[in-house]
Every structure is written in structure tokens, then in C-alpha cells.
CSV table of C-alpha atoms in Angstrom, one decimal:
chain,number,residue,atom,x,y,z
A,1,MET,CA,0.0,0.0,0.0
A,2,ALA,CA,2.8,2.4,0.8
A,3,VAL,CA,4.5,1.7,-2.5
A,4,LEU,CA,1.2,2.2,-4.4
A,5,VAL,CA,0.3,5.5,-2.7
A,6,THR,CA,3.9,6.8,-3.2
A,7,VAL,CA,3.9,6.0,-6.9
A,8,LEU,CA,0.5,7.4,-7.5
A,9,ALA,CA,1.4,10.6,-5.7
A,10,ALA,CA,4.5,11.0,-7.8
A,11,ALA,CA,2.5,10.5,-11.0
A,12,VAL,CA,-0.1,13.3,-10.2
A,13,PRO,CA,0.1,15.9,-13.0
A,14,LEU,CA,1.1,19.5,-12.3
A,15,SER,CA,-1.8,21.5,-10.9
A,16,GLN,CA,-2.8,25.1,-10.8
A,17,GLY,CA,-2.7,25.0,-7.0
A,18,ARG,CA,1.0,24.1,-7.1
A,19,LEU,CA,1.8,27.0,-9.3
A,20,ASP,CA,-0.2,29.3,-7.0
A,21,ARG,CA,1.7,28.0,-3.9
A,22,PHE,CA,5.0,28.6,-5.7
A,23,ALA,CA,4.0,32.2,-6.6
A,24,ALA,CA,2.9,32.9,-3.0
A,25,LEU,CA,6.1,31.5,-1.4
A,26,THR,CA,8.5,33.1,-3.8
A,27,GLY,CA,6.7,36.4,-4.2
A,28,LEU,CA,6.9,36.1,-8.0
A,29,THR,CA,4.1,37.1,-10.3
A,30,VAL,CA,3.4,34.4,-12.8
A,31,ALA,CA,2.6,35.8,-16.2
A,32,GLY,CA,2.7,34.6,-19.8
A,33,THR,CA,6.4,35.6,-20.2
A,34,ASN,CA,7.7,33.3,-17.4
A,35,ALA,CA,5.0,30.7,-17.0
A,36,ARG,CA,6.6,28.3,-19.5
A,37,ARG,CA,9.9,28.3,-17.6
A,38,ILE,CA,8.1,27.6,-14.3
A,39,ILE,CA,6.0,24.8,-15.8
A,40,THR,CA,9.1,23.3,-17.5
A,41,TYR,CA,10.9,23.3,-14.1
A,42,PHE,CA,8.1,21.6,-12.2
A,43,THR,CA,7.4,19.1,-15.1
A,44,GLY,CA,11.1,18.0,-15.1
A,45,LEU,CA,11.0,17.7,-11.3
A,46,ARG,CA,7.9,15.5,-11.4
A,47,ARG,CA,9.3,13.4,-14.2
A,48,TRP,CA,12.6,12.6,-12.4
A,49,ARG,CA,10.8,12.1,-9.1
A,50,LEU,CA,8.5,9.5,-10.7
A,51,VAL,CA,11.5,7.7,-12.2
A,52,ALA,CA,13.2,7.7,-8.8
A,53,VAL,CA,10.1,6.4,-7.0
A,54,VAL,CA,9.5,3.7,-9.5
A,55,LEU,CA,13.1,2.5,-9.1
A,56,ALA,CA,12.9,2.6,-5.3
A,57,ALA,CA,9.6,0.7,-5.2
A,58,PRO,CA,11.1,-2.8,-5.9
A,59,VAL,CA,13.9,-2.2,-3.4
A,60,ALA,CA,11.4,-1.2,-0.8
A,61,GLY,CA,9.3,-4.2,-1.6
A,62,LEU,CA,12.1,-6.7,-1.5
A,63,THR,CA,13.6,-5.3,1.8
A,64,ALA,CA,10.3,-4.4,3.5
A,65,ASP,CA,12.0,-1.1,4.2
A,66,PRO,CA,9.9,2.1,3.5
A,67,PHE,CA,13.0,4.2,3.9
A,68,TYR,CA,13.7,3.7,0.2
A,69,LEU,CA,10.3,5.2,-0.7
A,70,VAL,CA,11.3,8.3,1.2
A,71,LEU,CA,14.7,8.3,-0.5
A,72,GLY,CA,13.1,8.0,-4.0
A,73,TRP,CA,10.8,10.9,-3.2
A,74,CYS,CA,13.5,13.2,-1.9
A,75,VAL,CA,16.6,12.3,-3.9
A,76,VAL,CA,15.8,14.5,-6.9
A,77,PRO,CA,15.5,17.8,-5.1
A,78,VAL,CA,18.7,17.0,-3.2
A,79,PHE,CA,21.0,15.9,-6.1
A,80,ARG,CA,19.4,18.0,-8.9
A,81,VAL,CA,18.8,21.6,-7.9
A,82,VAL,CA,20.5,22.6,-4.6
A,83,ARG,CA,22.7,25.5,-5.8
A,84,SER,CA,22.7,28.4,-3.4
A,85,PRO,CA,22.8,28.5,0.4
A,86,ASP,CA,21.3,32.0,0.6
A,87,ALA,CA,17.7,31.4,-0.2
A,88,ASN,CA,16.3,31.3,3.3
A,89,ALA,CA,18.1,30.8,6.6
A,90,LEU,CA,15.1,29.1,8.1
A,91,TYR,CA,15.3,26.1,5.8
A,92,ARG,CA,19.1,25.8,6.4
A,93,ARG,CA,18.5,25.8,10.2
A,94,VAL,CA,15.9,23.0,9.7
A,95,TRP,CA,18.5,21.1,7.7
A,96,LEU,CA,21.2,21.5,10.3
A,97,LEU,CA,18.9,20.5,13.1
A,98,ALA,CA,17.9,17.4,11.2
A,99,VAL,CA,21.6,16.4,10.6
A,100,CYS,CA,22.4,16.8,14.3
A,101,GLY,CA,19.4,14.8,15.4
A,102,SER,CA,20.1,12.1,12.9
A,103,ALA,CA,23.8,11.9,14.0
A,104,VAL,CA,22.9,11.6,17.7
A,105,THR,CA,20.1,9.1,17.1
A,106,GLY,CA,22.2,7.0,14.7
A,107,CYS,CA,25.2,6.8,17.1
A,108,TYR,CA,22.9,5.7,19.9
A,109,LEU,CA,21.3,3.0,17.8
A,110,LEU,CA,24.6,1.7,16.6
A,111,LEU,CA,26.0,1.5,20.2
A,112,SER,CA,22.9,0.1,21.8
A,113,ARG,CA,21.6,-2.3,19.1
A,114,GLY,CA,24.7,-3.0,17.0
A,115,ILE,CA,25.5,-2.7,13.3
A,116,THR,CA,23.1,-4.4,10.9
A,117,PRO,CA,23.1,-4.4,7.1
A,118,THR,CA,20.0,-2.3,7.1
A,119,ARG,CA,21.5,0.4,9.4
A,120,LEU,CA,24.7,0.3,7.5
A,121,ALA,CA,22.8,0.9,4.2
A,122,HIS,CA,20.8,3.8,5.7
A,123,ALA,CA,24.0,5.3,7.1
A,124,VAL,CA,25.7,5.2,3.6
A,125,VAL,CA,22.7,7.1,2.1
A,126,VAL,CA,22.6,9.7,4.9
A,127,VAL,CA,26.3,10.4,4.4
A,128,ALA,CA,25.8,10.7,0.7
A,129,VAL,CA,23.0,13.2,1.1
A,130,VAL,CA,25.0,15.3,3.7
A,131,THR,CA,28.0,15.3,1.4
A,132,ALA,CA,25.9,16.4,-1.6
A,133,ILE,CA,24.3,19.3,0.1
A,134,SER,CA,27.6,20.4,1.7
A,135,TYR,CA,29.3,20.3,-1.7
A,136,ALA,CA,26.4,22.2,-3.3
A,137,GLU,CA,26.7,24.9,-0.7
A,138,ARG,CA,30.4,25.3,-1.2
A,139,ASN,CA,30.0,25.5,-5.0
A,140,ALA,CA,27.0,27.8,-5.2
A,141,GLY,CA,26.6,29.7,-8.4
A,142,PRO,CA,26.5,33.5,-8.7
A,143,GLU,CA,23.4,35.5,-8.0
A,144,ILE,CA,20.9,35.5,-10.9
A,145,PRO,CA,19.6,38.8,-12.0
A,146,ASP,CA,16.6,37.4,-13.7
A,147,GLU,CA,13.6,37.4,-11.3
A,148,THR,CA,12.1,34.2,-12.5
A,149,ASP,CA,15.3,32.2,-12.4
A,150,SER,CA,16.1,33.6,-9.0
A,151,ALA,CA,12.7,32.5,-7.7
A,152,ILE,CA,13.2,29.0,-9.1
A,153,ARG,CA,16.5,28.8,-7.4
A,154,ARG,CA,15.1,29.9,-4.1
A,155,TRP,CA,12.4,27.2,-4.4
A,156,SER,CA,15.0,24.6,-5.3
A,157,VAL,CA,17.0,25.4,-2.2
A,158,ARG,CA,13.9,25.2,0.0
A,159,ALA,CA,13.0,21.8,-1.6
A,160,GLY,CA,16.6,20.5,-1.3
A,161,TYR,CA,17.0,21.4,2.3
A,162,LEU,CA,13.6,20.0,3.3
A,163,ALA,CA,14.1,16.8,1.2
A,164,GLY,CA,17.6,16.4,2.8
A,165,ALA,CA,16.2,16.8,6.3
A,166,ALA,CA,13.5,14.3,5.6
A,167,THR,CA,16.1,11.8,4.2
A,168,VAL,CA,18.5,12.0,7.1
A,169,LEU,CA,15.8,11.7,9.7
A,170,ALA,CA,14.1,8.8,7.9
A,171,GLY,CA,17.5,7.1,7.8
A,172,VAL,CA,17.6,6.6,11.5
A,173,LEU,CA,13.9,6.6,12.4
A,174,ILE,CA,12.5,4.2,9.8
A,175,VAL,CA,13.2,0.5,10.1
A,176,PRO,CA,12.1,-2.5,7.9
A,177,ARG,CA,8.8,-4.1,8.7
A,178,GLN,CA,9.2,-7.0,11.2
A,179,ALA,CA,7.4,-10.2,10.6
A,180,LEU,CA,4.6,-10.8,13.1
A,181,PRO,CA,5.3,-13.6,15.6
A,182,SER,CA,3.5,-16.8,14.9
A,183,GLU,CA,0.3,-17.3,16.8
A,184,VAL,CA,0.9,-18.8,20.2
A,185,GLN,CA,-0.8,-22.1,20.9
A,186,GLN,CA,-3.9,-21.8,23.1
A,187,TYR,CA,-2.5,-24.2,25.7
A,188,THR,CA,0.8,-22.4,26.1
A,189,MET,CA,1.0,-20.8,29.5
A,190,PRO,CA,3.1,-17.7,30.4
A,191,ARG,CA,5.9,-18.7,32.7
A,192,GLN,CA,8.4,-16.8,34.7
A,193,PHE,CA,12.2,-17.1,34.3
A,194,PRO,CA,14.7,-16.6,37.0
A,195,GLU,CA,16.2,-13.1,36.9
A,196,GLN,CA,19.2,-13.8,39.2
A,197,ARG,CA,22.5,-15.3,38.1
A,198,ALA,CA,23.6,-18.5,39.7
A,199,SER,CA,27.1,-18.9,41.0
A,200,PHE,CA,29.3,-21.7,42.3
A,201,GLN,CA,32.6,-22.4,44.0
A,202,GLU,CA,32.8,-26.1,43.0
A,203,ILE,CA,30.4,-27.9,40.7
A,204,GLY,CA,29.1,-31.3,41.6
A,205,GLU,CA,26.5,-32.7,39.2
A,206,VAL,CA,25.4,-31.0,35.9
A,207,LYS,CA,22.2,-31.9,34.1
A,208,ARG,CA,21.5,-30.7,30.6
A,209,PRO,CA,18.2,-29.5,29.2
A,210,THR,CA,16.2,-32.5,28.0
A,211,CYS,CA,13.4,-31.5,25.6
A,212,PRO,CA,14.4,-29.2,22.7
A,213,TRP,CA,11.4,-30.0,20.6
A,214,ILE,CA,8.7,-29.9,23.3
A,215,ASP,CA,7.2,-26.9,25.0
A,216,GLU,CA,6.9,-28.4,28.5
A,217,MET,CA,6.9,-26.8,31.9
A,218,ASP,CA,9.7,-29.0,33.3
A,219,ASP,CA,12.7,-27.0,34.5
A,220,PRO,CA,15.3,-29.2,32.6
A,221,CYS,CA,13.6,-28.0,29.4
A,222,ARG,CA,14.5,-24.4,30.0
A,223,TYR,CA,18.0,-24.3,31.5
A,224,TRP,CA,20.9,-26.3,32.8
A,225,LEU,CA,20.8,-27.6,36.3
A,226,VAL,CA,24.0,-27.4,38.4
A,227,ASP,CA,23.7,-29.4,41.6
A,228,ASP,CA,20.0,-29.6,41.0
A,229,MET,CA,19.7,-25.8,40.9
A,230,PRO,CA,18.8,-23.7,37.9
A,231,PHE,CA,21.8,-22.1,36.1
A,232,PRO,CA,19.8,-19.6,34.1
A,233,GLN,CA,22.6,-17.5,32.5
A,234,ALA,CA,23.7,-20.5,30.3
A,235,ALA,CA,22.0,-20.9,27.0
A,236,PRO,CA,20.1,-24.2,26.9
A,237,TYR,CA,20.1,-24.9,23.1
A,238,VAL,CA,21.7,-24.0,19.8
A,239,VAL,CA,20.1,-24.7,16.4
A,240,MET,CA,22.5,-25.6,13.6
A,241,LYS,CA,21.5,-25.2,10.0
A,242,GLY,CA,19.6,-28.3,8.8
A,243,GLY,CA,19.7,-30.0,12.2
A,244,ALA,CA,17.7,-30.5,15.3
A,245,PRO,CA,18.3,-28.3,18.4
A,246,LYS,CA,21.0,-29.6,20.6
A,247,ALA,CA,22.4,-28.6,24.0
A,248,ALA,CA,24.6,-25.5,24.0
A,249,PRO,CA,28.2,-25.9,25.2
A,250,PHE,CA,28.5,-26.2,28.9
A,251,VAL,CA,31.9,-27.7,29.9
A,252,VAL,CA,33.2,-28.1,33.4
A,253,SER,CA,36.9,-28.5,34.1
A,254,PRO,CA,38.1,-31.8,35.7
A,255,ASP,CA,38.7,-30.0,39.0
A,256,ARG,CA,35.0,-28.9,39.0
A,257,ARG,CA,35.9,-25.3,39.7
A,258,THR,CA,35.6,-23.8,36.2
A,259,ALA,CA,32.7,-23.7,33.7
A,260,VAL,CA,32.7,-22.5,30.1
A,261,TYR,CA,29.3,-21.9,28.5
A,262,LEU,CA,27.3,-19.9,26.0
A,263,ASP,CA,25.6,-17.0,27.7
A,264,ARG,CA,21.8,-17.0,27.2
A,265,THR,CA,21.5,-13.2,26.8
A,266,SER,CA,24.8,-12.0,25.2
A,267,ARG,CA,25.3,-15.2,23.1
A,268,ARG,CA,29.0,-15.0,24.0
A,269,MET,CA,31.2,-17.8,25.2
A,270,VAL,CA,31.8,-17.1,28.9
A,271,TYR,CA,34.5,-18.4,31.3
A,272,GLU,CA,33.4,-18.5,34.9
A,273,HIS,CA,35.5,-19.4,37.9
A,274,ALA,CA,34.9,-18.7,41.6
A,275,GLY,CA,32.2,-16.1,40.9
A,276,THR,CA,34.3,-14.2,38.3
A,277,ARG,CA,33.3,-14.1,34.6
A,278,HIS,CA,35.2,-13.3,31.4
A,279,ASP,CA,33.9,-13.2,27.9
A,280,LEU,CA,35.9,-15.4,25.5
A,281,SER,CA,34.2,-14.3,22.3
A,282,GLY,CA,31.9,-11.8,20.7
A,283,ARG,CA,28.3,-12.4,20.0
A,284,LEU,CA,27.8,-15.6,18.1
A,285,ALA,CA,25.2,-17.0,15.8
A,286,ASP,CA,24.2,-20.6,16.6
A,287,ALA,CA,26.1,-21.9,13.6
A,288,ASP,CA,29.3,-20.2,14.9
A,289,VAL,CA,29.2,-21.7,18.4
A,290,PRO,CA,32.5,-23.6,18.9
A,291,GLU,CA,33.3,-26.9,20.6
A,292,VAL,CA,34.9,-26.3,24.0
A,293,SER,CA,37.8,-28.1,25.8
A,294,VAL,CA,39.1,-27.1,29.2
A,295,SER,CA,42.3,-28.2,30.9
A,296,ASP,CA,42.5,-30.0,34.2
A,297,ARG,CA,42.5,-26.9,36.5
A,298,GLY,CA,40.7,-24.6,34.0
A,299,ARG,CA,43.7,-22.5,33.1
A,300,TYR,CA,43.5,-23.3,29.4
A,301,VAL,CA,40.4,-23.1,27.2
A,302,ALA,CA,40.3,-24.3,23.6
A,303,LEU,CA,37.5,-23.1,21.3
A,304,ALA,CA,37.3,-25.1,18.0
A,305,ARG,CA,35.3,-23.7,15.0
A,306,ASN,CA,36.9,-23.1,11.6
A,307,GLY,CA,40.3,-23.2,13.4
A,308,THR,CA,41.1,-23.3,17.1
A,309,ARG,CA,41.8,-20.7,19.7
A,310,VAL,CA,43.7,-21.7,22.8
A,311,ILE,CA,43.3,-19.1,25.6
A,312,ASP,CA,45.4,-18.8,28.8
A,313,THR,CA,42.9,-17.6,31.4
A,314,ARG,CA,45.7,-16.5,33.7
A,315,SER,CA,47.2,-13.9,31.3
A,316,TRP,CA,44.3,-13.8,28.8
A,317,SER,CA,46.9,-14.3,26.0
A,318,GLU,CA,45.9,-16.7,23.2
A,319,ILE,CA,47.3,-18.6,20.2
A,320,THR,CA,45.4,-19.4,17.0
A,321,LEU,CA,45.8,-22.8,15.2
A,322,PRO,CA,44.1,-22.0,11.8
A,323,GLY,CA,44.0,-25.6,10.4
A,324,ALA,CA,42.9,-27.3,13.6
A,325,LEU,CA,39.4,-28.7,13.3
A,326,LYS,CA,39.0,-30.8,16.5
A,327,VAL,CA,40.7,-30.6,19.9
A,328,LEU,CA,41.6,-34.0,21.4
A,329,GLN,CA,43.2,-32.7,24.6
A,330,VAL,CA,44.3,-29.4,26.2
A,331,ASN,CA,46.3,-29.5,29.4
A,332,SER,CA,49.2,-27.8,31.2
A,333,ALA,CA,51.6,-29.3,28.7
A,334,GLY,CA,49.9,-28.2,25.5
A,335,VAL,CA,47.1,-29.0,23.1
A,336,VAL,CA,46.5,-31.9,20.7
A,337,VAL,CA,44.4,-31.3,17.6
A,338,THR,CA,43.5,-32.9,14.4
A,339,THR,CA,43.5,-31.3,10.9
A,340,ASP,CA,42.0,-32.7,7.8
A,341,SER,CA,44.6,-35.5,7.8
A,342,ARG,CA,47.1,-35.0,10.6
A,343,LEU,CA,47.2,-35.3,14.3
A,344,VAL,CA,49.3,-32.4,15.7
A,345,ALA,CA,50.6,-31.6,19.2
A,346,HIS,CA,51.5,-28.0,20.1
A,347,ASP,CA,52.9,-26.3,23.2
A,348,HIS,CA,51.1,-23.2,24.6
A,349,GLY,CA,53.3,-20.9,22.5
A,350,GLY,CA,52.0,-22.5,19.3
A,351,LYS,CA,55.3,-24.5,18.7
A,352,GLU,CA,54.7,-27.8,17.0
A,353,LEU,CA,55.8,-30.8,19.2
A,354,LEU,CA,54.6,-33.7,16.9
A,355,ASN,CA,52.9,-34.1,13.6
A,356,ILE,CA,51.7,-37.5,12.5
A,357,ALA,CA,49.0,-39.0,10.2
A,358,ILE,CA,45.7,-39.5,12.0
A,359,PRO,CA,45.6,-43.1,13.2
A,360,ASP,CA,42.8,-45.3,11.9
A,361,VAL,CA,39.5,-45.1,13.9
A,362,LEU,CA,40.4,-43.0,16.9
A,363,LEU,CA,38.7,-43.8,20.2
A,364,LYS,CA,35.6,-41.7,20.3
A,365,SER,CA,36.5,-39.9,23.5
A,366,ASP,CA,39.7,-39.3,25.6
A,367,THR,CA,41.9,-40.3,22.6
A,368,ALA,CA,45.2,-38.4,23.0
A,369,PHE,CA,47.2,-37.6,26.2
A,370,LEU,CA,50.2,-35.3,26.6
A,371,LYS,CA,52.3,-36.1,29.6
A,372,PRO,CA,52.6,-33.1,32.0
A,373,ASP,CA,56.4,-32.9,31.6
A,374,ARG,CA,55.8,-32.8,27.8
A,375,SER,CA,58.0,-35.9,27.2
A,376,ARG,CA,55.3,-38.3,25.9
A,377,LEU,CA,52.2,-38.4,23.8
A,378,VAL,CA,49.8,-41.4,24.0
A,379,VAL,CA,47.3,-42.0,21.2
A,380,ILE,CA,44.5,-44.6,21.6
A,381,SER,CA,42.9,-45.8,18.4
A,382,GLU,CA,41.0,-48.7,16.8
A,383,TYR,CA,38.2,-48.3,19.3
A,384,GLY,CA,40.5,-48.8,22.2
A,385,ASP,CA,42.4,-51.9,20.9
A,386,LEU,CA,45.6,-50.1,20.0
A,387,VAL,CA,47.8,-47.7,22.1
A,388,GLU,CA,50.8,-45.9,20.6
A,389,THR,CA,53.4,-43.9,22.6
A,390,TYR,CA,55.5,-41.2,21.0
A,391,ASP,CA,58.7,-39.5,22.4
A,392,LEU,CA,58.2,-35.8,21.9
A,393,THR,CA,62.0,-35.1,22.1
A,394,THR,CA,62.8,-37.4,19.2
A,395,ARG,CA,59.4,-37.2,17.6
A,396,GLU,CA,59.5,-41.0,17.1
A,397,ARG,CA,57.0,-43.7,18.1
A,398,ILE,CA,58.6,-45.8,20.9
A,399,HIS,CA,55.8,-48.2,21.8
A,400,ARG,CA,52.9,-49.8,19.9
A,401,VAL,CA,50.9,-52.3,22.0
A,402,ARG,CA,47.5,-53.9,22.1
A,403,PRO,CA,46.3,-53.8,25.8
A,404,ARG,CA,45.4,-57.1,27.4
A,405,LEU,CA,42.4,-56.3,29.6
A,406,PRO,CA,40.4,-59.0,31.5
A,407,ASP,CA,37.8,-60.9,29.5
A,408,GLY,CA,39.3,-59.4,26.3
A,409,ASP,CA,37.5,-56.1,26.8
A,410,SER,CA,38.7,-52.9,25.0
A,411,ILE,CA,39.6,-49.6,26.6
A,412,GLU,CA,36.5,-47.5,27.0
A,413,SER,CA,38.5,-44.3,27.6
A,414,GLY,CA,41.9,-43.1,28.7
A,415,LYS,CA,42.5,-41.4,32.0
A,416,GLY,CA,46.1,-40.2,31.6
A,417,TRP,CA,49.0,-40.5,34.0
A,418,SER,CA,47.9,-41.1,37.6
A,419,THR,CA,49.6,-39.6,40.6
A,420,LYS,CA,51.3,-43.0,41.2
A,421,GLY,CA,53.0,-42.7,37.8
A,422,PRO,CA,51.5,-45.4,35.5
A,423,PHE,CA,49.1,-44.6,32.6
A,424,GLU,CA,45.5,-45.3,33.6
A,425,VAL,CA,42.6,-46.4,31.5
A,426,LEU,CA,38.9,-47.2,32.0
A,427,ARG,CA,37.5,-50.5,31.1
A,428,GLY,CA,33.7,-50.9,30.4
A,429,ASN,CA,32.4,-54.4,30.7
A,430,ALA,CA,30.1,-55.0,27.8
A,431,GLY,CA,26.5,-55.8,28.8
A,432,THR,CA,26.9,-54.3,32.3
A,433,GLU,CA,27.4,-51.0,33.9
A,434,GLU,CA,30.5,-52.2,35.7
A,435,ARG,CA,33.5,-49.9,35.1
A,436,ARG,CA,36.9,-50.2,36.5
A,437,ASN,CA,40.2,-48.3,36.2
A,438,PHE,CA,43.3,-50.2,35.2
A,439,PHE,CA,46.9,-49.3,35.0
A,440,LEU,CA,48.5,-49.9,31.6
A,441,ASP,CA,52.2,-50.7,30.9
A,442,LEU,CA,52.7,-48.7,27.7
A,443,ALA,CA,55.7,-50.8,26.7
A,444,THR,CA,54.2,-54.3,27.0
A,445,GLY,CA,50.4,-53.7,27.0
A,446,LYS,CA,50.0,-55.5,30.3
A,447,THR,CA,47.3,-54.2,32.6
A,448,TRP,CA,46.4,-54.6,36.3
A,449,TYR,CA,43.6,-53.5,38.5
A,450,THR,CA,44.5,-50.2,40.2
A,451,LYS,CA,44.4,-51.8,43.7
A,452,ASN,CA,46.7,-54.6,42.8
A,453,SER,CA,50.5,-54.7,42.5
A,454,PRO,CA,52.1,-54.2,39.1
A,455,PRO,CA,53.1,-57.3,37.1
A,456,ASP,CA,56.6,-58.6,37.0
A,457,GLY,CA,58.8,-56.7,34.6
A,458,TYR,CA,57.0,-53.4,34.9
A,459,GLN,CA,59.4,-50.5,34.5
A,460,PRO,CA,58.1,-47.0,35.3
A,461,ALA,CA,60.9,-45.5,33.3
A,462,ASN,CA,59.3,-46.9,30.1
A,463,GLN,CA,56.2,-44.9,30.6
């Protein structure tokens, strides 16, 4: 409707009333000697305005942005006929006030609501209009002795200033039409959401939201639970392109004192420890939310998405690993990642410690382990049936064993080096929920239950 009304208004023929209004505002007597020049001026203005409006109409329709209709209506007076700044001080004051108001409002919107493609396009148009009028003022032509031409120029200046004022104000005040929200189901009930932020010193149990597709009243549907208490500042879900909603990242460090999560309000990745928070990223779209890995004591955080960032939360310095697609481990010794075809270990300065081909069929979780003294790297592959050990000094593989667990079970996950020294793994007994930790001799593949003595021939130095 707005497009139709604007186009019809621009197509209205020149009327006697418009000529009378021109004569009254300029103080010019319209007679047979000057009528043709006045009519020619207004006819040309109408013709170019109609062209501009017709060109702006499809843009306004495609973007649902009525600003382009205002631009089409006002652009001709601004860029065609503004020639002299001396016509009337009143119109210039209106123009200057409009520019100031537009600048203040535009800055406030950009700071409070952020930069969007629509606001950026409006800003470009506003800057172009301000530049055009400023240029025209600086390059004004000489005074015209002819009374008719002088009256036309004064009218042009008036129209240019008013059209410019309308354009710069519309640029910050008019926004595209927003789609109406879909009708709410009749059975949906309004529900309150906790306003306060939850805090923790040490995290016990974490429960994720459970029903991304269903609008239920259960608390687990709406937020994470930390020790059975709502943790409302963490986003519950993210929606990836072409996929179902899934739980947003919420990763707790092994010492249970640090959490890294996606903030529900700011949509930034947040590091939280002992009541202190620190943003690890800017505002993220759901498709840009990274996978998160946290070191044992929460000092190092790795964010993997189109490359990997490793952040030291003590100094807030970071390194970037552009080709890293997945983080296998981050700890005090460094970070282990995979690229398209390689498994690479780095220290926290970004120096490469080891680069090997990705072993076949890596264990799904807890696959690679850097020893804290940065002397060894252990890689578990073939679904837990193969364990390889690499010396990071020589960058050579020194052990390749197939662990011998009771009943022929495979390793379910690695645990890393225990405080007692040996490498520790977790065995899951197929068909039961029984899980036990075993020590593993990396040189021979022998295993023993953690409460038993090591087998004959076990040499800690080989680990």
C-alpha cells in the first residue's frame, strides 16, 4: 500500500494549486512571459521524481523497508537543484537540526543495538545526502539577476534542504517491517524465568536440558541444572543449519571449579571461575558456536570452530591454530588437535611438538594424552584396541601395544597418567554398567587393576 500510494502521488500531474503555492512562497508574479519556464521546471522535477520512486519501489518491496520510498521521493531535489545557500536561513536551520538529530540518534542505535546491514545501508545514504548538500553549498553559483530564475533557485534550495532533512531523519527513524510472531498455541501458558544469576565455587552434578522439541513446563527443558539448581545464565540450546536443536556448550573442568558456557543473553562464550566471569568471544550466531575443551584446572580453554583458539585464562593471552578442526586434549603441557589428515601436538606458545598421520578409527573420547612434563604423547585408536606412545623429544614412536584387559575387553577411555605414575585407562564391561580403572604398561600392553601390584617386569621409566 505504501508503494502504491507513493507511486500514484509522484504521478499526479502539475496542478494550478502548485503554481499558486510557488508564486505565493517566492513572491513572484506568474505571467505569460515566465509561465513556460516555471512549468518546465516543475514538469522536469515531477518526471525525475516519478522515475526515482519507480526505481525505489522494488527495493522497498524486497527489503520491506519504507525508507527507500522516502529516498526515492527526496533524492531528486537533493541531487538536482540545490545550488545556493542563501535562499532562506530558516530552511538551512531545519536542515542543520535534522543532521544533528540524525547523527545523535544514529550513534545511539549503533552503540545500543549494534551494526546491521539495514542500518549500514541507511548510514551510507545519509552520508551521501549530507555530502551532496555540503558540496552544493560550497560550490554555489553567482546571483541570478533574472527574477524568474532567481525565484526558481530559491524554491529549489527550499525543496533541497527539506528533502535532505526528511532523508537523514528517515534514515535513523524508519526500520524495515518486522514479521509478526506466529500465533501462540492456546495451551501455552506464560511462565516466569529466574532473573538472578547462579554462582558456584565447586560444581558437583550437571544436568543438561532435556526437551528441545517440546514446550513443556519442566525445568530441565528451559535451563541447565547445576547441583539440581537452575543455572539460568547459560543458553540451553543451539540450532545448527539443517539439524535439530542440541544442547549448547557447557563444559566443566576436571577439578570442577571452572565452567565455560554460551551466555543466554549476550550469546558470547563465557569463562566463569569462583564467581568471576570473562567473555571469551563476541556475540555468536548458533552456527558459529565452537566446541569447547578445558584443561584440568581450568587454566587453558580451547575453542574449535573453523580453526582453534587456545586461551590462557591467567594472562588472557591466546594462540590461534588455523587448520585445527578438533581438539583432542588441552592440558598444562599443550594442546593436541586434528586437521583434515594429521594429528598435531603444540605447546602453549604454538610451537609444534609432533605431527603424524591420523591413526585409523580413533577412540571416540579421551583419545590423546600429553604427559605433563611434555615428554610423551599417547594415542588410543581402533576403538581402544591399540595404544601408541611417542617420544616428543625425538618425535619417534617408541611403543605400539594392544592392551590385554580382563575378558578381552577394549579400553573405553583413557584417564592419563595417575599420581602414582602409571598410565591409567577405564574398562567398560560389555553388557553391564561395571566400570573399573586399570593401569597400563605402555611398553608391554600389560594391565592390572588399580588396587593390585604391578606385574613382573613393569618398569616405570618406560612410561
